[in-house]
Short mmCIF file of C-alpha atoms and ligand atoms in Angstrom, two decimals:
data_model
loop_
_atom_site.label_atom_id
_atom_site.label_comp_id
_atom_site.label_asym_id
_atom_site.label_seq_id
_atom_site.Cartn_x
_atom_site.Cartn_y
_atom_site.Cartn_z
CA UNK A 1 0.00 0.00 0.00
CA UNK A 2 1.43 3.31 -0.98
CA UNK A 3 0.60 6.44 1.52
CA UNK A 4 -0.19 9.57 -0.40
CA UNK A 5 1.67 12.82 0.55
CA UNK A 6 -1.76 15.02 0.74
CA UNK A 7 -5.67 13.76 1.17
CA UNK A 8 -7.95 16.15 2.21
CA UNK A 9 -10.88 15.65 4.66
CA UNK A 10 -14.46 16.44 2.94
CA UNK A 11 -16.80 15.05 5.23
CA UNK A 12 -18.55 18.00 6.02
CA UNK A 13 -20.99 19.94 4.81
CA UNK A 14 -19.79 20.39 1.35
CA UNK A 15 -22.17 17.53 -0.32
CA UNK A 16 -25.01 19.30 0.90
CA UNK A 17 -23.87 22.97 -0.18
CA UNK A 18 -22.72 21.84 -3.60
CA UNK A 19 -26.00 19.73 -3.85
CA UNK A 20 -27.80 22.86 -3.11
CA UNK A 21 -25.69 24.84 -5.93
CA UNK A 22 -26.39 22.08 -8.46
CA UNK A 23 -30.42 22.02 -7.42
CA UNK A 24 -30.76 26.01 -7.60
CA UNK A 25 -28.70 26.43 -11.12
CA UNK A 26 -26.11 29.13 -9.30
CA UNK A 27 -22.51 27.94 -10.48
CA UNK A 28 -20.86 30.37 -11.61
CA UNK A 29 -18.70 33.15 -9.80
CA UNK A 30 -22.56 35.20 -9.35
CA UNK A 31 -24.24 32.58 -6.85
CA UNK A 32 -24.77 33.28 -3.28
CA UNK A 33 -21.80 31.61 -1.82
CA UNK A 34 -19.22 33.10 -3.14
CA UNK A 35 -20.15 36.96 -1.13
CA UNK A 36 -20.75 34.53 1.62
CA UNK A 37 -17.28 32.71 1.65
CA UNK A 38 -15.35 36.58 1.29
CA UNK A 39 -17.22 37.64 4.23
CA UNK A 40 -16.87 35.24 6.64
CA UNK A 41 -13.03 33.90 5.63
CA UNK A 42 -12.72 37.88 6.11
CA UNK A 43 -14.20 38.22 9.37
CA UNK A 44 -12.29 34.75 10.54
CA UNK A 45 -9.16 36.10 10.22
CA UNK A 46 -10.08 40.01 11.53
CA UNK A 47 -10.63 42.00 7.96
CA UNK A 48 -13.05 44.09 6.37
CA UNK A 49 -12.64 42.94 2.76
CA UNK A 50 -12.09 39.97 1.61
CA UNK A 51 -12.39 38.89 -2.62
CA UNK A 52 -12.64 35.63 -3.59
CA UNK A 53 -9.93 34.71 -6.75
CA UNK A 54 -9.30 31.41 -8.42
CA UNK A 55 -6.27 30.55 -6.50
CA UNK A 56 -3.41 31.58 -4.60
CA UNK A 57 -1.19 32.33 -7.34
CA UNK A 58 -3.22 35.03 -8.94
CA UNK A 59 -4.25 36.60 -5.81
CA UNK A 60 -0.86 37.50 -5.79
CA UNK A 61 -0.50 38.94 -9.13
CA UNK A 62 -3.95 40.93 -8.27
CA UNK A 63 -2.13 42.13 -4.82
CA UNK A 64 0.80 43.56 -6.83
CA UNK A 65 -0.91 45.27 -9.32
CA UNK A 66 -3.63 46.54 -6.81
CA UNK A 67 -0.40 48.09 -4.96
CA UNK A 68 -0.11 49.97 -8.44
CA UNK A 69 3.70 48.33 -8.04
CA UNK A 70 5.25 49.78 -11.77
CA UNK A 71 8.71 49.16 -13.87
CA UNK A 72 11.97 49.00 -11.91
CA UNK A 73 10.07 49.29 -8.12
CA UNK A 74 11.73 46.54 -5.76
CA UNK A 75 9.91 44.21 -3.72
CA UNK A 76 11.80 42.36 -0.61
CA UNK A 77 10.90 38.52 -0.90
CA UNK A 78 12.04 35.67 0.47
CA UNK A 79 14.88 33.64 -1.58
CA UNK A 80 12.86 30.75 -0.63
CA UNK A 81 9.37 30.40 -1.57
CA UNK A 82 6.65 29.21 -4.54
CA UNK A 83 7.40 30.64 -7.52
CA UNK A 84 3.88 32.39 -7.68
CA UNK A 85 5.85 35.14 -5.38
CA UNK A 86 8.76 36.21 -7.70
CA UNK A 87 6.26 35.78 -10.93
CA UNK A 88 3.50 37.79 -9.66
CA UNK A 89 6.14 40.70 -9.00
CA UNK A 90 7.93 40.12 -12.54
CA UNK A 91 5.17 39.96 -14.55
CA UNK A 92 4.16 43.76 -13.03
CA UNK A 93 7.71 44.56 -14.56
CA UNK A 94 8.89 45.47 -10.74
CA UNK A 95 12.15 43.66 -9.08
CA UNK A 96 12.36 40.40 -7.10
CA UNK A 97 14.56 41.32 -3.94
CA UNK A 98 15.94 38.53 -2.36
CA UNK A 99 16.68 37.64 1.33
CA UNK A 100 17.80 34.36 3.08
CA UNK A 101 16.41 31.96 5.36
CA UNK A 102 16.75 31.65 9.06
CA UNK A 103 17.88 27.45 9.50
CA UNK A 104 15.50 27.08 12.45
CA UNK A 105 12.18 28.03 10.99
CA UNK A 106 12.68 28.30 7.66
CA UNK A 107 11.21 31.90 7.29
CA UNK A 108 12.64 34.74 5.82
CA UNK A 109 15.68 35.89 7.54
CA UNK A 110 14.08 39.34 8.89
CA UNK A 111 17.38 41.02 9.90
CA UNK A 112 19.02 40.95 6.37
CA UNK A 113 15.97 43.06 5.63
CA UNK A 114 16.80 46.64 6.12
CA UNK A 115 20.71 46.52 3.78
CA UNK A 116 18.41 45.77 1.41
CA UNK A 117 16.31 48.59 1.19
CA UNK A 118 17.09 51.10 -1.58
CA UNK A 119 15.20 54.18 -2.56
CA UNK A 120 13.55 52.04 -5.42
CA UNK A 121 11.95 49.51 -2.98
CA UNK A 122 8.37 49.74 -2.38
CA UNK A 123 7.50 46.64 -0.96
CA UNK A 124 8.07 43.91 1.44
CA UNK A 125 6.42 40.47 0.38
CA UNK A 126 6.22 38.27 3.49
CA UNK A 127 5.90 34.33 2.91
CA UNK A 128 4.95 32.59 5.74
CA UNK A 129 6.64 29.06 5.17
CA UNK A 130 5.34 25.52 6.33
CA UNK A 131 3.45 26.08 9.61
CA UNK A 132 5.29 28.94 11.35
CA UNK A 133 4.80 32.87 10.88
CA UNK A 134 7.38 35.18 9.83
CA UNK A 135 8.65 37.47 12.73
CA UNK A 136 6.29 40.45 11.58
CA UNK A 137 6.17 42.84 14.20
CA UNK A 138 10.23 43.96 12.92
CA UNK A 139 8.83 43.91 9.19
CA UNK A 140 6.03 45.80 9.84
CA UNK A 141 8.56 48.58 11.87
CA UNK A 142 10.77 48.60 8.93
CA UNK A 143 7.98 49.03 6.23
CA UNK A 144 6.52 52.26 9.03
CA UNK A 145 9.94 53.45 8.76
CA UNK A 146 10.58 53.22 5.04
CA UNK A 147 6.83 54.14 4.02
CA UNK A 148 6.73 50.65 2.43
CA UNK A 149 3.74 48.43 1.75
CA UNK A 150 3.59 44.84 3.18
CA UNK A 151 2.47 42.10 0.88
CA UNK A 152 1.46 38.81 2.88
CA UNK A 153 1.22 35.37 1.07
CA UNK A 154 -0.75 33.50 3.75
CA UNK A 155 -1.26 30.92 1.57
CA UNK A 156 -0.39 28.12 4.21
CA UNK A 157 -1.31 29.63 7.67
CA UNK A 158 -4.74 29.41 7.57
CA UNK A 159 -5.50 29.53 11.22
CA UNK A 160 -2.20 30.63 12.24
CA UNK A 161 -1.85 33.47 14.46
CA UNK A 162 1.33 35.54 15.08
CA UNK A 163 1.48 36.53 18.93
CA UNK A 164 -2.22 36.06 18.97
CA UNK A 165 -3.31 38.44 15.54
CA UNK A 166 -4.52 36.18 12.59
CA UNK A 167 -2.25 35.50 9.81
CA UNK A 168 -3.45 37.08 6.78
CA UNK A 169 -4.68 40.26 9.30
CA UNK A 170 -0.79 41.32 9.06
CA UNK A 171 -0.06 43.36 5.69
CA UNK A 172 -1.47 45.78 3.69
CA UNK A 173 -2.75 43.16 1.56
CA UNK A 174 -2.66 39.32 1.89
CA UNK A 175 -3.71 36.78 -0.02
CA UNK A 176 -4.22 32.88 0.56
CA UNK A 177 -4.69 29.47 -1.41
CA UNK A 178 -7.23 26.99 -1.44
CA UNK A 179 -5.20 24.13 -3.25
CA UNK A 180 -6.40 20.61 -1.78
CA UNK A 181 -3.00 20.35 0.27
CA UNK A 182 -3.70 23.77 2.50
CA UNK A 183 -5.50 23.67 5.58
CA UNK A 184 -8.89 24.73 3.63
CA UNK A 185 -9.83 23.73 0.28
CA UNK A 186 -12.04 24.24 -2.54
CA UNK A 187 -10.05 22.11 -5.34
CA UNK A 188 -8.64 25.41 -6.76
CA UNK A 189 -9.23 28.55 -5.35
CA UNK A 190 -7.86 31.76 -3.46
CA UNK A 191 -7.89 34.68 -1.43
CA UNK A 192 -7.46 38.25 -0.69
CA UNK A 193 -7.87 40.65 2.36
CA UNK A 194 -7.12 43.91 3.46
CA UNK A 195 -9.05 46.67 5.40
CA UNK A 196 -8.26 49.42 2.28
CA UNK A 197 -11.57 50.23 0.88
CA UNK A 198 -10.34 51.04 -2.47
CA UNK A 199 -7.28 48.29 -2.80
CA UNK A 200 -10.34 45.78 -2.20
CA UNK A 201 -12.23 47.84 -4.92
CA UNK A 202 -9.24 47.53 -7.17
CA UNK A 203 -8.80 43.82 -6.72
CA UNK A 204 -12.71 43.32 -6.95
CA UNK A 205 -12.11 44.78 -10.68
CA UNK A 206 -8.36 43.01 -11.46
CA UNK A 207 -10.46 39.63 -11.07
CA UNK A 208 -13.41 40.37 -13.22
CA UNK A 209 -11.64 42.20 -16.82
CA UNK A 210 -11.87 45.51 -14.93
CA UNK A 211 -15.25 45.62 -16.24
CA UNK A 212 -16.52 49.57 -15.82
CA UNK A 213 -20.14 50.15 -14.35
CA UNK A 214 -20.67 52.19 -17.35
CA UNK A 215 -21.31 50.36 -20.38
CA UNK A 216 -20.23 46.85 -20.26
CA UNK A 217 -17.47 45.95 -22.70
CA UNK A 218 -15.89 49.21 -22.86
CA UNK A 219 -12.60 49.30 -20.52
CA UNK A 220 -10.28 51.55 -19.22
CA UNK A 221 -7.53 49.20 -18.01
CA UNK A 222 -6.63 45.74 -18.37
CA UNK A 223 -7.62 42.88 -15.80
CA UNK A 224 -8.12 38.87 -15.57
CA UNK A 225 -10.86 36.66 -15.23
CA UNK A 226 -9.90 35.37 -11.68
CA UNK A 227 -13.12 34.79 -10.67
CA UNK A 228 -14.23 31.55 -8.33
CA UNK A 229 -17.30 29.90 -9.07
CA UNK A 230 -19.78 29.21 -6.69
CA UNK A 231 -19.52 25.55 -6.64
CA UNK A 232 -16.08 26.02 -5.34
CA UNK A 233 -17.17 28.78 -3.11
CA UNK A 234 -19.64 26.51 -1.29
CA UNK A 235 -17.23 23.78 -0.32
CA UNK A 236 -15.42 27.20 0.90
CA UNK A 237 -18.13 27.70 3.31
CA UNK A 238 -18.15 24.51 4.42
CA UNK A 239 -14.43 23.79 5.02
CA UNK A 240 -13.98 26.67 6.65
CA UNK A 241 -17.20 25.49 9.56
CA UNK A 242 -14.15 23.06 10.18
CA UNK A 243 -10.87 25.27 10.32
CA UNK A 244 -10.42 24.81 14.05
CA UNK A 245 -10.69 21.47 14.04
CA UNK A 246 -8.17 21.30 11.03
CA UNK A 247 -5.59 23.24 12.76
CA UNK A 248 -6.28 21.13 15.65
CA UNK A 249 -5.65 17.55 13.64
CA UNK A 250 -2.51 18.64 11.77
CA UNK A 251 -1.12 19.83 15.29
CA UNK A 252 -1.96 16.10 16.04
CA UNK A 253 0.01 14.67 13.40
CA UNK A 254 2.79 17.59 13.85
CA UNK A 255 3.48 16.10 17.39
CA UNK A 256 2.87 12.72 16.33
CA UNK A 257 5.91 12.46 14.09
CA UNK A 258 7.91 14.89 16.45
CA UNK A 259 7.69 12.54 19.13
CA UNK A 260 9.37 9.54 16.85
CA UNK A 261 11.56 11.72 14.92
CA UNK A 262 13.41 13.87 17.59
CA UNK A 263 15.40 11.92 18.75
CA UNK A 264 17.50 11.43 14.82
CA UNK A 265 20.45 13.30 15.30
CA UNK A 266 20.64 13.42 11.56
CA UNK A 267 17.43 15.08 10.47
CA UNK A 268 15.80 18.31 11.03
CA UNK A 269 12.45 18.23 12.13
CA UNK A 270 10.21 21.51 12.23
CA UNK A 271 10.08 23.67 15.45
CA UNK A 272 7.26 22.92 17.18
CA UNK A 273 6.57 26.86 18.86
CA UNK A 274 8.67 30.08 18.60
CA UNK A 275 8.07 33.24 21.15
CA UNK A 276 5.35 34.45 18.72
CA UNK A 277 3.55 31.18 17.74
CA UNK A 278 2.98 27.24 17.76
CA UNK A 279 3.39 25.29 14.47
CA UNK A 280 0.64 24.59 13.02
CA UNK A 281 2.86 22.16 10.09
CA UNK A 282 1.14 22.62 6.66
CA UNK A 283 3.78 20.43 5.86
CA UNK A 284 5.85 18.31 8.16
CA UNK A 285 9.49 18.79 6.75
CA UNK A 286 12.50 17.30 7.39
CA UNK A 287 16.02 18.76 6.46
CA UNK A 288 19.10 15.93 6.08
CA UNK A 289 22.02 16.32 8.43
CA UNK A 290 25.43 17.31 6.85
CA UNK A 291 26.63 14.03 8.34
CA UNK A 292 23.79 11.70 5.85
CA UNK A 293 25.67 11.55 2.10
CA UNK A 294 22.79 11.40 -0.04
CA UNK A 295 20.21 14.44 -0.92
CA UNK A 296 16.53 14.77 -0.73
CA UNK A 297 16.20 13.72 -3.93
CA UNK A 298 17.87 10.37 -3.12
CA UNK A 299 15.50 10.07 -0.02
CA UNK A 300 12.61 10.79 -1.67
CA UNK A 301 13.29 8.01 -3.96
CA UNK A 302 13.89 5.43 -1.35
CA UNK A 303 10.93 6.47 0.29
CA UNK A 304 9.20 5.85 -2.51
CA UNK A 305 10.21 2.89 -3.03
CA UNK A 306 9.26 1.96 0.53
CA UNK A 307 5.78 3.19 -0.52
CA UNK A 308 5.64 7.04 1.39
CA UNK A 309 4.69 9.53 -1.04
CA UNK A 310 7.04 12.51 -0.49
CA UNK A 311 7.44 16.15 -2.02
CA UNK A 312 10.69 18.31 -2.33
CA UNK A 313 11.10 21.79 -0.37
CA UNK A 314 10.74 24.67 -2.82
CA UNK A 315 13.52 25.52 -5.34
CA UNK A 316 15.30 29.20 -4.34
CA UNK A 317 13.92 31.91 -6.99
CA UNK A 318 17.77 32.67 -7.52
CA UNK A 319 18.23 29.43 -8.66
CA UNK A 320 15.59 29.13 -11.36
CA UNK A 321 16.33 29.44 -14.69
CA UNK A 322 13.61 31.22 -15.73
CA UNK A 323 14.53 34.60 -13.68
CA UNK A 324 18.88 33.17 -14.55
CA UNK A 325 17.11 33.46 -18.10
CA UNK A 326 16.04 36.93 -17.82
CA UNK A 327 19.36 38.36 -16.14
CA UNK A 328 18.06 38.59 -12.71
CA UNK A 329 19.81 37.12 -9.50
CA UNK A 330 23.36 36.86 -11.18
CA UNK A 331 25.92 35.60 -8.80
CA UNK A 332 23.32 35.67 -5.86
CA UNK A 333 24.10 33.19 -2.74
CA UNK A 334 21.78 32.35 -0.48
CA UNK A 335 23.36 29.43 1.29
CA UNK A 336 20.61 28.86 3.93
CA UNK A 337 18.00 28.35 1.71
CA UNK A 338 20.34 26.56 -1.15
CA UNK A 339 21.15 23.95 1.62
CA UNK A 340 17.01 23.51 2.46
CA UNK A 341 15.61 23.36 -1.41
CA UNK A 342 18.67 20.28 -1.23
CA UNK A 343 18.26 18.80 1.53
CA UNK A 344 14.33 19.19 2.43
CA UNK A 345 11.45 17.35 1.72
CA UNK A 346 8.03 16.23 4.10
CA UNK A 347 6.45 13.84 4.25
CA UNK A 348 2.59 12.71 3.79
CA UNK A 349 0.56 15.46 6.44
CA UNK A 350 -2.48 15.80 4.81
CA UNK A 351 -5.90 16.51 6.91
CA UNK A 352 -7.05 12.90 5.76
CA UNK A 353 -3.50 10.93 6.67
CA UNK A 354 -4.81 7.73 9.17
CA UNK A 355 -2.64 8.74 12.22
CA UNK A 356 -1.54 5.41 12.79
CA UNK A 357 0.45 5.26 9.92
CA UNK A 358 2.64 7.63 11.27
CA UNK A 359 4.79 5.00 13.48
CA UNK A 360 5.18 3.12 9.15
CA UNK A 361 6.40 6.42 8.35
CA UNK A 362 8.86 7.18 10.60
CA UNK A 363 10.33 4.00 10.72
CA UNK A 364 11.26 4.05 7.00
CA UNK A 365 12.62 7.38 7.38
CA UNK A 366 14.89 6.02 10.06
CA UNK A 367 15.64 3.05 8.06
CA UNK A 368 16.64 4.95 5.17
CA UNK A 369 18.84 7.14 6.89
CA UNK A 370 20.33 4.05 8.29
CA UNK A 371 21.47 2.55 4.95
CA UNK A 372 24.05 5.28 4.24
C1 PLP B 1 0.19 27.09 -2.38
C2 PLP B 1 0.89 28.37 -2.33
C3 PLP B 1 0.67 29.39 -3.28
C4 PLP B 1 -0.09 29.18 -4.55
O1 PLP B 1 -1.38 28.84 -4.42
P1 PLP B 1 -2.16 28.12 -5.64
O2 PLP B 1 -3.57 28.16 -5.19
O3 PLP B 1 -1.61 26.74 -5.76
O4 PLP B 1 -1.92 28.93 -6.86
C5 PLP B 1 1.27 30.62 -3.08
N1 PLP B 1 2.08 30.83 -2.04
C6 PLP B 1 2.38 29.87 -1.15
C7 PLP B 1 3.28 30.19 -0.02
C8 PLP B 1 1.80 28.61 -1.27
O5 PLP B 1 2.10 27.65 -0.38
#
């Protein structure tokens, strides 16, 4: 039997909802749910505005063109991330400006922030990566002190908090995914929230054409269709009845696999808390030891082969060839996050993983790293 690296957990309401969807003909981005699912993911996590987008990817591109971010302005990102981050801010013709990772938590290194802060920066795009927050409250000091906006992906901290304010409350705008591997899900789908009146407006028009209220058709400025249906809106609604609970079971399975993996002197497991939160592991990772002579890739094969579905850590934005393709990044080193996107990988933490496989898991994790 092979164990998947993601399930999700649909047992809730979201037959009934989507039933309902089906039986009163509203499916597309115009039905009921979808004002329904911006208002309360908005109020869950402490904002006024919240617009549903197709997923997490383009509420980024929405959030950096909302921002009115133009040709040659920087944005401050971390070197380690999706790619979503560095393309959103591209494709608006702006800068990628990279910073490294801290080892321990695997978030943006906040203290190499400030040297890089020119008078072409605009922006500071937070990522908060795998279950812990970024340390915001000296982000949100430099961006006050620099008159910078703060960009948050919240795309896997749904839930999270970040010394007790909701992740996704934290930047100007934020945005979030619904992809079946984050902690809510809609299939495909995404988020974005801020308390600006007229960046909400903005991003309400970015995702549908920029359609005017004047005559229809005729446009003044050039947007997407981003739009989420209401089918996928509905199962929205009904995931997020469950967050708490969610947050609560991959806690579960964080300390689970903490308590058998700890003790590997080899392996790097995921904090579990930090002064400013608890993990709440969208991913469990692990990061090989110097000391174990093989790479991720190599354990993710073995694992395979041992029938645990793994996926690799993300791959540093400096080191992709696209951006190497376009000039950007030359002869950039960021060694903490070179030595994670390596040596990183998790392992299955999906919402519907069967606990008990766990102890399976983690004894063919050890036995792998036994066969050096
Ligand atoms: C998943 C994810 C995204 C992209 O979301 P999609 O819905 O898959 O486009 C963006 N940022 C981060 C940090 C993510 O984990």
């Amino acid at each position: 039997m092979f164990i998947p690296v993601n399930e999700p957990c649909l047992e809730g309401n979201e037959i009934k909802y989507l039933t309902e969807c089906i039986q009163t003909g509203w499916i597309s981005s115009e039905g009921p749910y979808v004002t329904q699912f911006e208002q309360l993911f908005a109020q869950r996590m402490g904002r006024k505005y919240g617009i549903a987008v197709s997923n997490g990817s383009v509420a980024l591109d929405a959030a950096v063109v909302a921002l009115g971010l133009e040709k040659g302005d920087e944005v401050i990102m971390p070197a380690f991330t999706i790619i979503s981050c560095a393309a959103a801010i591209v494709r608006a013709g702006a800068v990628p400006v990279l910073v490294d990772s801290e080892p321990d938590t695997w978030n943006m290194d906040v203290s190499q922030i400030e040297a890089k802060i020119t008078p072409r920066t605009r922006a500071i795009m937070v990522v908060h990566i795998y279950g812990l927050p970024v340390d915001m409250d000296p982000v949100l000091e430099l961006a006050h002190k620099y008159g910078l906006k703060v960009i948050e992906d919240a795309a896997e901290m749904h839930g999270q908090t970040y010394k007790g304010r909701p992740c996704g409350s934290l930047g100007d705008i934020s945005t979030f995914s619904f992809y079946p591997n984050k902690h809510i899900t809609t299939g495909e789908g995404g988020m974005i929230l801020t308390d600006d009146e007229q960046l909400a407006e903005r991003c309400r028009s970015l995702r549908n054409l920029c359609f005017q209220p004047g005559r229809r058709f005729v446009h003044e400025e050039l947007g997407w269709n981003f739009r989420l249906t209401n089918l996928q809106a509905a199962m929205g609604v009904a995931q997020l009845e469950r967050l708490d609970e969610f947050v609560a079971r991959k806690r579960e399975i964080g300390s689970r696999y903490t308590a058998l993996l700890s003790g590997q002197k080899s392996l790097q497991i995921p904090m579990e808390s930090t002064p400013y939160s608890r993990n709440i592991y969208w991913v469990f990772g692990l990061v090989l030891g110097p000391e174990v002579p093989f790479d991720a890739m190599e354990a993710m094969k073995r694992l395979g082969e041992a029938g645990v579905g793994t996926r690799p850590f993300f791959w540093c934005m400096h080191e992709q060839p696209v951006f190497q393709k376009m000039g950007l990044f030359v002869g950039e080193h960021y060694p903490v996050a070179e030595n994670m996107a390596r040596r990183g990988f998790y392992v299955p933490s999906g919402l519907g993983l069967n606990l008990d496989l766990i102890p399976e898991i983690c004894s063919k994790v050890k036995l792998i790293l036994s066969q050096s």
